[in-house]
Coordinates of C-alpha atoms and ligand atoms in Angstrom, one line a residue:
M19 CA 0.0 0.0 0.0
R20 CA 1.4 3.4 -0.9
R21 CA -0.1 6.6 0.3
H22 CA 0.9 10.3 0.2
H23 CA 1.3 12.1 3.5
S24 CA -0.7 15.0 2.2
T25 CA -3.9 12.9 2.1
T26 CA -3.6 12.0 5.8
P27 CA -2.0 15.0 7.3
R28 CA -2.6 14.1 10.9
T29 CA -2.3 10.3 10.9
P30 CA 1.1 8.6 11.0
R31 CA 1.3 6.6 7.8
V32 CA 1.7 3.1 9.2
L33 CA -1.1 3.5 11.7
G34 CA -3.3 4.9 8.9
C35 CA -2.8 1.7 6.9
L36 CA -3.5 -0.5 9.9
L37 CA -6.8 1.3 10.5
L38 CA -7.8 1.0 6.9
L39 CA -7.1 -2.7 7.0
A40 CA -9.0 -3.1 10.3
A41 CA -12.0 -1.3 8.8
A42 CA -12.0 -3.7 6.0
G43 CA -12.2 -6.6 8.5
G44 CA -8.8 -8.0 7.4
L45 CA -6.8 -7.4 10.5
S46 CA -7.4 -7.7 14.2
L47 CA -5.4 -5.2 16.2
G48 CA -3.5 -7.3 18.7
P49 CA -4.5 -10.6 20.2
A50 CA -7.9 -9.4 21.5
P51 CA -10.4 -10.5 18.9
T52 CA -12.5 -7.8 17.3
A53 CA -16.3 -8.0 17.4
Q54 CA -16.3 -9.0 13.7
A55 CA -13.7 -11.8 14.1
A56 CA -15.8 -13.2 17.0
A57 CA -18.9 -13.7 14.8
P58 CA -19.0 -17.4 13.8
T59 CA -18.8 -18.2 10.1
P60 CA -22.3 -18.6 8.7
L61 CA -23.1 -22.3 8.1
H62 CA -23.4 -21.8 4.3
R63 CA -20.0 -20.2 3.9
V64 CA -18.1 -23.3 3.0
V65 CA -16.7 -24.8 -0.3
P66 CA -18.2 -27.0 -1.8
A67 CA -21.6 -25.4 -1.1
P68 CA -23.6 -27.8 1.2
A69 CA -26.8 -29.3 -0.2
S70 CA -28.9 -27.8 2.6
V71 CA -28.4 -25.4 5.5
T72 CA -30.8 -24.5 8.3
P73 CA -29.2 -21.8 10.4
G74 CA -30.4 -20.9 13.9
G75 CA -29.7 -21.2 17.6
T76 CA -26.7 -20.6 19.7
P77 CA -23.3 -21.3 18.4
Y78 CA -21.1 -24.0 19.9
R79 CA -17.8 -22.9 21.4
I80 CA -14.8 -25.2 21.5
T81 CA -13.0 -24.7 24.8
R82 CA -10.1 -26.1 26.8
T83 CA -12.5 -28.8 28.2
T84 CA -14.0 -29.9 24.9
R85 CA -13.8 -33.6 24.1
V86 CA -14.0 -35.3 20.7
R87 CA -16.5 -38.1 21.2
A88 CA -16.0 -40.9 18.7
D89 CA -18.4 -43.7 19.6
G90 CA -18.3 -46.5 17.2
P91 CA -15.9 -48.6 15.2
A92 CA -12.2 -48.0 15.2
E93 CA -12.4 -46.0 12.0
V94 CA -14.7 -43.5 13.6
R95 CA -12.2 -43.1 16.4
R96 CA -9.4 -42.6 13.8
I97 CA -11.4 -39.8 12.2
G98 CA -11.9 -38.3 15.6
T99 CA -8.2 -38.5 16.2
Y100 CA -7.6 -36.8 12.8
L101 CA -10.0 -34.0 13.7
A102 CA -8.4 -33.5 17.1
G103 CA -5.0 -33.4 15.4
L104 CA -6.2 -30.7 13.1
L105 CA -7.6 -28.6 15.9
R106 CA -5.0 -28.9 18.7
P107 CA -2.1 -26.8 17.3
A108 CA -4.0 -23.6 16.8
T109 CA -6.4 -23.9 19.8
G110 CA -3.8 -25.2 22.2
Y111 CA -6.5 -27.3 23.8
P112 CA -6.0 -31.0 24.7
L113 CA -9.2 -32.2 22.9
P114 CA -9.1 -35.8 24.2
V115 CA -10.7 -38.4 21.9
T116 CA -13.1 -40.5 23.9
D117 CA -16.3 -42.6 23.6
R118 CA -17.7 -41.2 26.9
G119 CA -19.6 -38.2 28.2
T120 CA -22.0 -35.8 26.7
G121 CA -21.7 -32.6 24.6
G122 CA -18.4 -31.7 22.8
I123 CA -17.8 -32.6 19.2
R124 CA -19.5 -35.9 18.5
L125 CA -18.9 -38.2 15.5
R126 CA -21.4 -41.1 15.1
L127 CA -22.5 -43.5 12.5
A128 CA -26.3 -44.0 12.0
S129 CA -28.6 -45.4 9.4
G130 CA -30.4 -42.8 7.5
D131 CA -30.7 -41.1 4.1
F132 CA -27.1 -40.0 3.9
G133 CA -25.9 -41.9 0.9
A134 CA -22.4 -43.3 0.7
E135 CA -20.6 -40.0 1.5
G136 CA -23.2 -37.6 3.0
Y137 CA -23.4 -36.4 6.5
R138 CA -25.4 -34.1 8.9
L139 CA -23.8 -31.5 11.1
T140 CA -25.9 -30.1 13.9
S141 CA -24.5 -27.3 16.1
G142 CA -25.9 -25.7 19.2
A143 CA -24.8 -24.5 22.7
G144 CA -24.4 -28.0 24.0
G145 CA -22.2 -29.4 21.2
V146 CA -21.6 -30.2 17.6
T147 CA -22.6 -33.6 16.2
L148 CA -21.6 -35.1 12.9
T149 CA -23.7 -38.1 11.8
A150 CA -23.2 -40.2 8.7
R151 CA -23.9 -43.7 7.5
T152 CA -20.2 -44.2 6.5
P153 CA -16.8 -43.1 7.8
A154 CA -16.4 -41.3 4.5
G155 CA -19.4 -39.2 5.3
L156 CA -17.9 -38.3 8.7
F157 CA -14.6 -37.4 7.1
H158 CA -16.4 -35.0 4.7
G159 CA -18.3 -33.6 7.6
V160 CA -15.1 -32.9 9.4
Q161 CA -13.9 -30.8 6.4
T162 CA -17.1 -28.7 6.7
L163 CA -16.6 -28.3 10.4
R164 CA -13.0 -27.2 9.8
Q165 CA -14.2 -24.5 7.4
L166 CA -16.8 -23.2 9.9
L167 CA -14.0 -22.4 12.3
P168 CA -11.8 -19.3 11.8
A169 CA -9.1 -19.7 9.2
S170 CA -6.5 -19.3 11.9
V171 CA -7.4 -22.8 13.1
E172 CA -5.1 -24.0 10.3
R173 CA -2.0 -22.5 11.8
K174 CA 0.5 -24.6 13.6
T175 CA 0.9 -22.3 16.6
V176 CA -1.6 -21.2 19.3
Q177 CA -4.0 -18.6 18.1
P178 CA -6.4 -16.4 20.1
G179 CA -9.8 -17.8 18.9
P180 CA -12.6 -17.8 19.9
W181 CA -13.4 -21.2 18.3
Q182 CA -17.1 -21.0 17.6
I183 CA -19.3 -22.9 15.2
A184 CA -22.6 -21.3 14.2
G185 CA -25.8 -22.9 15.4
G186 CA -28.0 -24.9 13.1
T187 CA -27.9 -27.9 10.8
V188 CA -26.1 -28.7 7.6
Q189 CA -27.4 -31.7 5.6
D190 CA -25.1 -32.6 2.8
R191 CA -24.3 -35.2 0.2
P192 CA -22.5 -35.1 -3.2
R193 CA -24.0 -34.6 -6.6
Y194 CA -21.4 -36.9 -8.2
A195 CA -19.7 -40.0 -6.9
Y196 CA -16.4 -39.3 -8.8
R197 CA -14.7 -36.0 -7.8
G198 CA -11.1 -36.1 -8.9
A199 CA -7.8 -34.4 -9.0
M200 CA -5.1 -35.5 -11.3
L201 CA -1.4 -35.0 -10.8
D202 CA 1.1 -35.4 -13.6
V203 CA 4.1 -36.9 -11.9
S204 CA 5.8 -37.8 -15.2
R205 CA 6.7 -34.5 -16.8
H206 CA 8.1 -33.5 -13.4
F207 CA 8.5 -36.0 -10.6
F208 CA 7.0 -35.2 -7.3
T209 CA 8.0 -36.9 -4.1
V210 CA 5.8 -38.9 -1.8
A211 CA 5.8 -36.0 0.6
Q212 CA 4.7 -33.6 -2.1
V213 CA 1.9 -35.9 -3.2
K214 CA 0.7 -36.2 0.4
R215 CA 0.7 -32.4 0.7
Y216 CA -1.5 -32.2 -2.4
I217 CA -3.8 -35.0 -1.0
D218 CA -4.4 -33.0 2.2
Q219 CA -5.1 -29.9 0.2
V220 CA -7.7 -31.5 -2.1
A221 CA -9.3 -33.5 0.7
L222 CA -10.3 -30.2 2.3
Y223 CA -12.7 -29.8 -0.7
K224 CA -14.1 -33.3 -0.5
V225 CA -12.2 -34.6 -3.6
N226 CA -12.3 -38.4 -3.4
E227 CA -10.3 -39.6 -6.4
L228 CA -6.5 -39.0 -6.9
H229 CA -5.5 -39.8 -10.5
L230 CA -1.8 -40.2 -10.9
H231 CA -0.4 -39.8 -14.4
L232 CA 2.5 -42.3 -13.8
S233 CA 4.0 -42.6 -17.3
D234 CA 4.6 -40.4 -20.3
D235 CA 7.3 -39.6 -22.8
Q236 CA 9.4 -37.9 -20.2
G237 CA 9.4 -40.3 -17.4
W238 CA 8.2 -43.7 -16.1
R239 CA 7.4 -43.2 -12.3
I240 CA 6.4 -46.6 -10.9
A241 CA 8.6 -49.6 -10.2
V242 CA 7.7 -52.7 -12.2
D243 CA 9.7 -55.8 -11.1
S244 CA 9.4 -57.7 -14.3
W245 CA 10.6 -54.7 -16.4
P246 CA 13.0 -53.0 -14.0
R247 CA 14.5 -50.5 -16.5
L248 CA 11.2 -48.8 -16.9
A249 CA 11.7 -47.0 -13.6
S250 CA 15.5 -47.2 -13.2
Y251 CA 16.2 -45.8 -16.6
G252 CA 12.9 -44.6 -17.9
G253 CA 12.4 -42.6 -14.7
S254 CA 15.8 -41.1 -14.6
T255 CA 15.0 -37.7 -16.1
Q256 CA 12.1 -35.2 -16.6
V257 CA 11.2 -32.2 -18.6
G258 CA 14.2 -29.8 -18.7
G259 CA 16.6 -32.7 -18.1
G260 CA 16.5 -32.8 -14.3
R261 CA 17.0 -36.0 -12.3
G262 CA 13.4 -37.3 -12.4
G263 CA 12.7 -40.2 -10.0
F264 CA 10.2 -43.0 -9.5
Y265 CA 8.1 -44.5 -6.7
T266 CA 9.2 -47.8 -5.3
K267 CA 6.4 -50.2 -4.6
A268 CA 6.7 -49.3 -0.9
D269 CA 6.5 -45.6 -1.8
Y270 CA 3.4 -46.2 -3.9
R271 CA 1.7 -48.2 -1.2
E272 CA 2.4 -45.4 1.2
I273 CA 0.7 -42.9 -1.2
V274 CA -2.3 -45.3 -1.5
R275 CA -2.5 -45.7 2.3
Y276 CA -2.3 -41.9 2.9
A277 CA -4.8 -41.2 0.2
A278 CA -7.2 -43.8 1.8
S279 CA -6.8 -42.2 5.2
R280 CA -8.2 -39.0 3.5
Y281 CA -10.9 -40.9 1.7
L282 CA -9.3 -40.7 -1.7
E283 CA -9.1 -43.6 -4.1
V284 CA -5.9 -43.7 -6.2
V285 CA -6.5 -44.1 -9.9
P286 CA -3.1 -45.0 -11.5
E287 CA -2.6 -44.2 -15.2
I288 CA -0.2 -45.9 -17.6
D289 CA -0.7 -43.8 -20.8
M290 CA -0.7 -46.1 -23.9
P291 CA -0.1 -46.6 -26.8
G292 CA 1.2 -43.0 -27.3
H293 CA 3.0 -41.0 -24.7
T294 CA 5.3 -44.0 -24.2
N295 CA 8.8 -42.7 -25.1
A296 CA 10.2 -43.5 -21.6
A297 CA 9.2 -47.1 -21.9
L298 CA 10.4 -47.4 -25.5
A299 CA 13.8 -45.8 -24.5
S300 CA 14.1 -48.4 -21.6
Y301 CA 13.6 -51.5 -23.8
A302 CA 14.7 -51.7 -27.4
R303 CA 12.5 -54.7 -28.0
L304 CA 9.3 -52.7 -27.5
N305 CA 10.1 -50.7 -30.6
C306 CA 8.9 -51.9 -34.0
D307 CA 12.4 -51.4 -35.4
G308 CA 14.1 -52.9 -32.3
V309 CA 16.0 -49.6 -31.7
A310 CA 15.6 -47.8 -28.4
P311 CA 15.1 -44.0 -28.8
P312 CA 16.9 -41.6 -26.5
L313 CA 15.2 -40.4 -23.3
Y314 CA 13.2 -37.3 -23.9
T315 CA 13.1 -34.1 -21.9
G316 CA 11.1 -31.8 -24.2
T317 CA 7.4 -31.0 -24.2
Q318 CA 6.2 -32.2 -27.6
V319 CA 3.4 -34.7 -27.8
G320 CA 2.2 -37.4 -30.2
F321 CA 5.6 -38.8 -31.5
S322 CA 5.8 -42.1 -29.7
S323 CA 3.8 -45.4 -29.9
L324 CA 4.0 -48.9 -28.6
C325 CA 4.5 -51.4 -31.4
V326 CA 0.9 -52.7 -31.9
P327 CA 1.8 -55.7 -34.1
K328 CA 4.5 -57.1 -31.8
E329 CA 3.5 -59.8 -29.3
V330 CA 6.1 -58.5 -26.8
T331 CA 4.0 -55.4 -26.4
Y332 CA 1.2 -57.5 -24.9
D333 CA 3.6 -59.3 -22.6
F334 CA 4.7 -55.9 -21.4
V335 CA 1.2 -54.6 -21.0
D336 CA 0.1 -57.7 -19.1
D337 CA 3.1 -57.5 -16.7
V338 CA 2.6 -53.8 -16.1
I339 CA -1.1 -54.0 -15.5
R340 CA -0.8 -57.1 -13.3
E341 CA 1.8 -55.5 -11.0
L342 CA 0.0 -52.2 -10.9
A343 CA -3.4 -53.8 -10.2
A344 CA -1.8 -55.7 -7.4
L345 CA -0.7 -52.4 -5.8
T346 CA -4.1 -50.8 -6.3
P347 CA -7.0 -51.4 -3.9
G348 CA -9.1 -49.0 -5.9
R349 CA -11.5 -50.0 -8.6
Y350 CA -9.9 -48.2 -11.6
L351 CA -6.9 -48.5 -13.9
H352 CA -6.5 -45.7 -16.4
I353 CA -4.9 -46.7 -19.7
G354 CA -4.6 -43.2 -21.2
G355 CA -5.2 -43.5 -25.0
D356 CA -4.9 -39.8 -25.8
E357 CA -2.9 -38.2 -28.5
A358 CA -1.8 -41.4 -30.2
H359 CA -0.8 -39.5 -33.3
S360 CA 1.9 -42.0 -34.2
T361 CA -0.5 -45.0 -34.1
S362 CA -2.8 -45.7 -37.0
H363 CA -6.5 -45.8 -36.2
T364 CA -6.6 -49.5 -37.1
D365 CA -3.7 -50.2 -34.7
Y366 CA -5.3 -48.0 -32.0
V367 CA -8.5 -49.9 -32.1
R368 CA -6.7 -53.3 -32.2
F369 CA -4.5 -52.2 -29.2
M370 CA -7.5 -51.1 -27.1
D371 CA -9.4 -54.3 -28.0
R372 CA -6.5 -56.3 -26.6
V373 CA -5.6 -54.2 -23.6
Q374 CA -9.0 -53.5 -22.0
P375 CA -9.7 -57.2 -21.3
V376 CA -6.3 -57.3 -19.5
V377 CA -7.5 -54.6 -17.1
A378 CA -10.6 -56.6 -16.5
R379 CA -8.6 -59.8 -16.0
Y380 CA -6.8 -58.2 -13.1
G381 CA -10.0 -57.1 -11.6
K382 CA -10.1 -53.4 -12.5
T383 CA -12.3 -51.1 -14.5
V384 CA -10.9 -49.2 -17.4
I385 CA -10.7 -45.5 -17.6
G386 CA -9.4 -43.9 -20.8
W387 CA -9.1 -40.4 -22.2
H388 CA -12.1 -39.8 -24.4
Q389 CA -10.3 -40.9 -27.6
L390 CA -11.2 -44.4 -26.3
T391 CA -14.7 -43.7 -27.5
G392 CA -13.3 -43.9 -31.0
A393 CA -12.4 -47.6 -30.4
H394 CA -14.7 -50.0 -28.5
P395 CA -14.9 -49.0 -24.9
A396 CA -15.3 -52.1 -22.7
R397 CA -18.5 -52.7 -20.8
G398 CA -18.4 -50.5 -17.7
A399 CA -15.4 -48.4 -18.9
L400 CA -15.3 -44.7 -18.1
A401 CA -14.2 -42.1 -20.7
Q402 CA -12.5 -38.9 -19.5
Y403 CA -13.5 -35.9 -21.7
W404 CA -10.7 -33.3 -22.0
G405 CA -12.0 -31.3 -25.0
L406 CA -12.9 -27.7 -25.2
D407 CA -16.1 -25.7 -25.5
G408 CA -15.1 -25.4 -29.2
T409 CA -14.2 -29.0 -29.8
A410 CA -15.7 -30.2 -33.1
A411 CA -19.4 -31.3 -32.8
A412 CA -18.5 -34.7 -34.4
E413 CA -16.0 -35.4 -31.6
K414 CA -18.4 -34.5 -28.9
E415 CA -21.1 -36.6 -30.6
Q416 CA -18.8 -39.6 -30.6
V417 CA -18.4 -39.2 -26.8
A418 CA -22.2 -38.6 -26.4
Q419 CA -22.9 -41.7 -28.5
A420 CA -20.6 -43.8 -26.3
A421 CA -22.4 -42.4 -23.2
R422 CA -25.8 -43.3 -24.7
N423 CA -24.4 -46.8 -25.1
G424 CA -23.4 -47.1 -21.5
T425 CA -19.9 -45.6 -21.2
G426 CA -19.7 -43.4 -18.1
L427 CA -18.1 -40.0 -18.4
I428 CA -15.7 -38.0 -16.3
L429 CA -15.6 -34.4 -17.3
S430 CA -12.3 -32.5 -17.5
P431 CA -12.9 -29.9 -20.1
A432 CA -9.4 -28.4 -20.7
D433 CA -10.6 -24.8 -21.2
R434 CA -12.4 -25.0 -17.8
I435 CA -10.6 -27.2 -15.3
Y436 CA -7.1 -28.0 -16.7
L437 CA -5.4 -26.4 -13.8
D438 CA -2.2 -25.9 -15.8
M439 CA -3.8 -23.3 -18.0
K440 CA -2.6 -19.7 -17.3
Y441 CA -5.2 -17.5 -15.6
T442 CA -4.3 -14.5 -17.7
S443 CA -1.5 -13.6 -20.2
A444 CA 0.5 -12.4 -17.2
T445 CA 0.5 -15.7 -15.4
R446 CA 4.1 -16.9 -15.5
P447 CA 3.8 -20.7 -15.1
G448 CA 1.4 -22.8 -17.1
T449 CA 0.4 -23.3 -20.7
K450 CA -2.3 -21.7 -22.8
W451 CA -3.1 -24.1 -25.6
A452 CA -6.6 -24.4 -24.3
G453 CA -6.9 -20.7 -23.6
L454 CA -6.6 -18.5 -20.6
V455 CA -8.8 -19.7 -17.8
E456 CA -9.7 -17.2 -15.0
V457 CA -11.4 -18.3 -11.9
R458 CA -14.9 -17.5 -13.0
R459 CA -14.6 -19.4 -16.3
S460 CA -13.3 -22.5 -14.5
Y461 CA -16.4 -22.4 -12.2
D462 CA -19.1 -21.2 -14.5
W463 CA -20.3 -24.3 -16.3
N464 CA -22.7 -27.2 -15.6
P465 CA -21.3 -30.7 -15.8
G466 CA -24.8 -32.1 -16.1
A467 CA -25.5 -30.1 -19.3
Y468 CA -22.0 -29.7 -20.7
L469 CA -22.0 -32.2 -23.5
P470 CA -25.0 -32.3 -25.8
G471 CA -26.9 -35.6 -26.1
V472 CA -25.4 -37.1 -23.0
P473 CA -27.9 -38.8 -20.7
G474 CA -27.7 -37.2 -17.2
G475 CA -26.8 -40.5 -15.5
A476 CA -23.8 -41.0 -17.8
V477 CA -21.9 -38.2 -16.1
R478 CA -20.1 -39.8 -13.2
G479 CA -18.2 -36.8 -12.1
V480 CA -15.7 -34.1 -12.6
E481 CA -11.9 -34.2 -12.5
A482 CA -9.4 -31.3 -12.5
P483 CA -6.1 -32.4 -14.1
L484 CA -2.8 -30.7 -13.2
W485 CA -0.2 -31.2 -16.0
T486 CA 3.3 -30.4 -15.0
E487 CA 5.4 -29.5 -18.1
T488 CA 6.0 -26.1 -16.5
L489 CA 5.6 -27.0 -12.8
A490 CA 8.4 -28.5 -10.8
T491 CA 7.6 -27.4 -7.2
S492 CA 4.8 -27.7 -4.7
A493 CA 4.5 -23.9 -4.7
G494 CA 4.0 -24.1 -8.5
L495 CA 1.3 -26.7 -8.2
E496 CA -0.5 -24.8 -5.6
Y497 CA -0.4 -21.5 -7.4
M498 CA -2.1 -23.1 -10.4
A499 CA -4.5 -25.3 -8.4
F500 CA -5.8 -22.6 -6.1
P501 CA -8.3 -21.2 -6.3
R502 CA -9.5 -23.2 -9.3
L503 CA -9.4 -26.7 -7.7
A504 CA -12.0 -25.5 -5.2
G505 CA -14.4 -24.6 -8.0
A506 CA -13.9 -28.0 -9.7
A507 CA -14.5 -29.7 -6.4
E508 CA -17.7 -27.7 -5.9
L509 CA -19.0 -28.6 -9.4
G510 CA -18.5 -32.3 -8.4
W511 CA -20.1 -32.0 -5.0
S512 CA -22.7 -29.3 -4.8
P513 CA -26.3 -29.5 -6.2
A514 CA -26.8 -27.6 -9.4
A515 CA -29.3 -25.5 -7.6
T516 CA -26.6 -23.9 -5.5
H517 CA -24.6 -22.8 -8.6
D518 CA -24.2 -19.0 -8.5
W519 CA -21.0 -17.2 -9.2
N520 CA -21.8 -14.2 -7.1
A521 CA -22.5 -16.3 -4.1
Y522 CA -19.6 -18.6 -4.9
K523 CA -17.0 -15.9 -5.1
V524 CA -17.8 -14.8 -1.5
R525 CA -17.5 -18.3 -0.2
L526 CA -14.3 -18.7 -2.2
A527 CA -12.9 -15.4 -0.9
A528 CA -13.2 -16.8 2.6
Q529 CA -10.8 -19.6 1.7
G530 CA -8.0 -17.1 1.1
P531 CA -7.1 -16.6 4.7
R532 CA -7.3 -20.4 5.2
W533 CA -4.8 -21.0 2.3
D534 CA -2.6 -18.3 3.9
A535 CA -2.7 -20.1 7.2
L536 CA -1.9 -23.4 5.4
G537 CA 1.1 -21.9 3.5
I538 CA -0.6 -22.3 0.2
R539 CA 0.5 -19.5 -2.2
Y540 CA -2.5 -19.1 -4.4
Y541 CA -3.5 -16.8 -7.3
R542 CA -5.3 -13.7 -5.9
S543 CA -7.6 -13.3 -8.8
P544 CA -9.1 -9.9 -9.1
Q545 CA -12.5 -11.6 -9.8
V546 CA -12.7 -12.7 -6.1
P547 CA -13.3 -10.3 -3.2
W548 CA -10.5 -11.6 -1.0
P549 CA -10.3 -10.1 2.4
A550 CA -7.2 -7.8 2.8
R551 CA -4.2 -9.5 4.2
Ligands
ACM604 C1 -4.4 -34.8 -22.5 O1 -4.4 -33.6 -22.1 N1 -3.6 -35.1 -23.5 C2 -5.3 -35.8 -21.9

C-alpha cells in the first residue's frame, strides 16, 4: 500500500494503513479478537456449497474442556483423532478423543438417508454432532466443520480464537460419486511427501479420487519388477533434463495408504499406446524397429507409440497391468489413450481391443481419455473428456454416443478445469493451448448439461487435471490449483441449484485466509473479493 502524507496529514502513515485494514475486516489489532472476528462463520459459507443449510440457535464454542467423542468402530475413532489433530495446534486445547460423556464434538454412524458420502452436522450451545452412514461421510463432515472455524485454526501455533461454530444444521451429500484431482508426476517428478501435501489440500474440498499420471514420454514413475529398467532408466529424467525419479512399490503403497486415510481412491494411469517414449527408451525390443530412442526431456506430444503388431507389447502390458493392479486397492486403472498421433486408427482400435480385457482380468475397471470412444470402450469403462467448448461437434457426438451406449463420463474440459492453463496472459507458469482460464470461467459451467446428447446418469463426475510441463515445485502446483481446484470440487459435490458465481465468489474469498494459514501460495484473482491480508 502506498499513500501520500498529504492525504492523511494528521495520521502517521503506518497507523493509517492499519486502521484501513482493520476497517476492511482484514486485521485484528493485537491478540484481543475484534467483534467482527468473533462472529462465527455462517453455516453456508463453505466450499463446496452444502446441499442444505438451516441456520439458527446458539453457536457451539470449543474450549479447553471440549472432548471429541467418537463412539463406534475403530475407523470413527481414527477420524476423531484426525480431527483433534487438526484442531490442537491452533487452539492449544488438549481435545481428548473419547467414547464417553455428553456434549463436545461428537462423531457417530447411524442409518439414514445419507448416501455413501453424505453427513449431517448439527450445532448448538451443547455441542456439535456429525452423523453419517459411513466413515467417508464423517470425514467429509469434518472438512465442513473445519471450514466453519476461523481460518487461523489451520495455523501450527496457538491462536487467540474464539473457536465458535454457528448454530443450526447442515445436511449434505454429493452430486457426483467421482470427484477427482489428477497430478502429472511424469513431466516433473513429485516426491511422496509432495503428493501427500496435495492430497491434504484436495481432501479439504471433498475430492475423493486421486488420479496419478504415472507414465509419459518424459518419465516412467512406478517400479515394475518384471521390467525394472522402466523405472531405473525410464524414470531417470524429466522435462528440462532434471533427475526425475520414481516410486518404489513401498512408496506407492504409502501414497495409496495416505490417500485412503483422507478418503481418496488412487487411480493409476499408464498412458498407452502413445506417450510411451520413456518405456520405448528403456527396452529396445518394445520398438517396431528394435532400436531404443533416447530419453526425452522436451514437451512435444504425439511422437511415440508402442508397437501394436508385436507380441512382446502385450507381454509388457500384461506384466505392467498385473503388477499395478496388485498395488491398487481402488476400482480403476487408467490406460490413457490420448494423442496417439503416431498410431494408425486401425492399430489404435486393435490395441485397445486387446488391452481393455487385460485390465478386467486383473479385476479393474478401465478409464481412458475420451479418444477411447473412437475404439470399442469395454463394458463398464469410463471415458474422461478433455475437449474444449469449441471441440468439433462430431468429436463431442462420438463421446455422447458412447455415453448413450453405457460408457460413463468423467468431465475434465481443458478450457475449464485444466489447472495448468494460465489464468491471464500475465501468469508466469502454465500453458495456454486451451486458452486463458480465469477463476470465474473455471467455475461457471454445468457438468450435467455440458456435452449435448449425454444422458444425465452417464456423467459420473468431474476431475481437475494438473499437468506439469511447466511446474516443478509444490509452490508451483499450488499457485495453479488454487483457487480453481476448489471450483472444480464444488462442481463435483454441490447440487446444481446452488450454482451461482456471485455467491460462490464470496465463499471462495473466505478460503484465502485459510490458504494463507496453510502456507498455500494461491493466485489472488481480481475476480474474487479476497479479504485484505
Ligand atoms: C491430454 O491432455 N492429452 C489428456
